[in-house]
Amino acid sequence: MKRKIHIVPHSHWDREWYFTTSRSKVYLMKDLKDVLDTLEQNDDFKYFMVDAQGSLLDDYLKWMPQDKERIIKLVKSKKLVIGPWYTQTDQLVISAESIVRNMYYGMKRCESLGGYMNVGYVPDSFGQAGNMPQIYREFGIEDTLFWRGVSDDMVEHTDYNWRGDDGSVVFTTQIPFGYYIGGNIPEEETASEVFWQKECLEKAGGRSATRHIYFPNGFDQAPIRTNLPQLVKERNEKDPDNEYVISCVEDYIKDVKSEHPKLEEVSGELVIAKHMRIHKSIFSSRSDLKVLNTRIQNYVTNVMEPLLTLSYELGNDYPTEAIGEIWKLLFENAAHDSIGSCISDTANEDVYMRYKQARDIATNLVELHSRLIATSIASKAPMTFTLINTLPQERQDTTVFKTYIPGGTFAILDDKGNEIDYTIIESWDLTDYVLSQTIKLDPSRSFYIPAQVLEATIAMKTSDVPAMGYVQYELDTKKDSALVLSPASTLENEYYSILVAENGSLTIVDKINGFTYENQGILCENGDDGDSFNYSPPRKDLEISSINTPHQVTVTGNDLYSQAVIHFDMVVPKDLEERAKGVTSVTMPVTLTVALRKGAKVIDFHVHVDNHGLSHRLCILFDAHLTSKFNFADEQFGSIKRPNYYEKEMALYQAGTASANNVPEKTGIQELANWANDQTTWQEPPIAIEPTQSYVSLTDDNRGIAVIPQGVREYEILDDHIIRLTLFRTYGFMGKENLIYRPGRASGERIIETPAAQLLKEMDFSLGFTTYCGDINDSNIDLLAKAYNTGIEVYTYAEFLNGRLIFSQREIEGTKDNRFSLFTTDNQLVVSAIKKAEDEDGLILRLYNGKNQKSVSDTLHFNFDIKEAYYTNLKEEKQESIPISNNTIKVKELSHCKFVTIYVK
């Protein structure tokens, strides 16, 4: 059979890795110019692919704007292959909206330069998310090409179909030995013959489904091989039995499909690391940066965009370009190495700075538009609290927020004049500072100035906060509606009673189902012999538990809010050497604050750590007091059911090791250590350390527990009944060799030390814990987690604050009502996005089915006249008209993991 070898010239361009973004941009300026020159000067050089990243064109043109027309001409002629991504995004840590916007912005930018490759090209991301086929399809993409996540135990060939968790199918080509296999073509005759036979025909083409072979010519930061056409010509002369062509991804896929091969099928999430490394536990590398990612992703999509949409509908400008800048900063951090944090300390400094910039722009946009809303409302009160709800359901939450308040007594009144309960959790006197910041633009204007000003954290009971809207509360200095925190022995609300046990763990009584959950919230510290790519347990570990650590407890509370503050001085090993000897010499102070709010179904956990240990990990444990072989979590646009232990894959892993003649029923650390020492045919063992988007749950279909992490979102199930959530882990090298969880060579650079990754500093981690009756669908954990991650925004305004504290603005007389709602839903589907349409005046709403194997629909009720409503694809192109009845639309029923995008005007 005559084989056709598609030699695809490309460069896999990491914007940062063991080098910084600045360094890569400098070399990109040289290398991409060489590409342009070569493509223009040599007609035989048919194609060159720029790693499918539109951001690289932005980077290049910022410094080389004179080359824009050259790029457009080459793109339009199909010689320079760009897009469809903006950056090469991760798929497991990054949110659904980040992935969608990454491709949207990438396509839009590439269209402005002549067009994009219509293939989901993912050469190096660490695993493929289970809902990517649906995302691809909704962008009009039918094909994907990737490297990592599928083994020869799953399919015989490297061309196959991939069925997503919702049922969407895309054609797939897998690069069996990586994007770099054809990157170094030898020119000496003997070496060349061996190379083409072994690397190309046997390895790259050994499992192809047709006579066509995908053979990538490139590698990391690869310069263009200018003499490639000549090498291909010579190869055709030396091997007339086969055909060698300079090709591109789209041509390869077209040729494969033209032969109509019978295709096998894989399904769902693809994370098996037999032939290539997946780095399952990279989800907790540089835990401090993972916390920032979680917080900012949630804030941008759950709070900022809906709030700016509300402000826009109230008559204010929608800051499209500022939002785009935020997203592009997040896309740069979403690149697989950047979000994985498997990069140098100096590169991680750049990652932090981009998070800081994104956070600062987002929070200040929210502050400005909250202020515009608050000051547009008619009020004569000396101080107002404007509550802005960015969920399309009415809420009754007890909300905790930081604000400025006057000293002394006062009441908070709702929009009907009723007193609202609140309690001051903590406060600081900032009178002199705050009042010195006031700027009187009109000195003759008189307004309320308190004798004392406190910066305070308060808990406030809200009532009937409008869906996707606002309500304004007022301060009354003549009344008092405060509740005082007093010493207590338990935490209590309608759902739970919580007691701190003698060993420092929590005993939680679920009042609804009458079940008592003992030994909750246990902190567990152990060693980490891994690196920036992988957690790996030490061969000689020592585990330190909070239940064996002396502690101090303070419990305070009232009917509105109660909290227990538990302080541990955990004495841990200084480093791995001490740990191996069983020595503990370093004190690591940990404060666990557990809070219970009135009406809250979720218990708040906050962990403050002052880390002094090296190369270790801290987790928190929750015991379901039930047995289940599976756990539930959420992925992009839906729920995912995972096994607690990969029995089939672990058996295959064991069978591929030299010392697995007597395979134990379950693989423990010692067995893995033995096999790691002996080496294995697998790149990594199939461990069950997993990512989640917003929750993890265990249930036996009668009752269950769930954890909602708001920092590191990595978990493991122990003994089929304990959720172990990673808080942080630390390490000292980018890459290390011969780890238990990753045998063989180092990933990354083994000589690069990462002292900043030891995280020797104070850190904070937040999460929620809830219990429920029934199965996973009965729990409504999809909706509960969304609400928990979407706090009510409270904007405090008084004229004495108008000045340097918040930037002085001209005072206006508000005219709007003190209550407003844009629209509501029946709260069946999970809201993923509420934003202004990119190119039109209407709104874009994206919703998905968060239930497990259960079809769900929803109804949207709008408080304005709807002119038109459409289902759109992810490009926001209108696809199907939606009937409108009394400004209400019925969303079609969605099956498991399905999402819809709706345009409303």
Coordinates of C-alpha atoms in Angstrom, one line a residue, residues 30 41 62 73 103 108 208 266 322 339 344 376 492-493 515 534 553 573 577 587 595 610 620 636 647 815 847 855 870:
K30 CA 12.5 36.8 14.6
Q41 CA 9.9 33.5 -1.4
K62 CA 2.3 44.9 18.3
K73 CA -2.1 38.0 2.2
M103 CA -12.1 30.3 20.8
K108 CA -12.7 36.8 15.6
S208 CA -3.3 5.2 11.2
V266 CA -13.9 6.9 22.4
A322 CA -12.3 46.7 28.8
I339 CA -2.5 27.6 34.2
S344 CA 9.7 29.0 36.2
S376 CA -29.4 56.7 40.2
E492 CA -27.0 26.5 64.6
N493 CA -29.4 27.4 61.8
F515 CA -28.2 12.2 60.4
N534 CA 2.9 16.2 39.5
V553 CA -11.5 27.0 70.0
P573 CA 8.7 18.1 59.2
E577 CA 14.8 14.5 54.7
T587 CA 5.4 24.8 63.5
A595 CA -19.4 29.8 59.8
D610 CA 1.2 30.4 57.7
I620 CA -9.1 18.8 54.3
Q636 CA -17.6 22.4 31.6
E647 CA -9.6 -0.6 38.4
T815 CA -34.8 59.2 40.0
L847 CA -27.7 27.9 30.2
S855 CA -33.5 16.0 30.9
Y870 CA -33.2 33.1 19.0

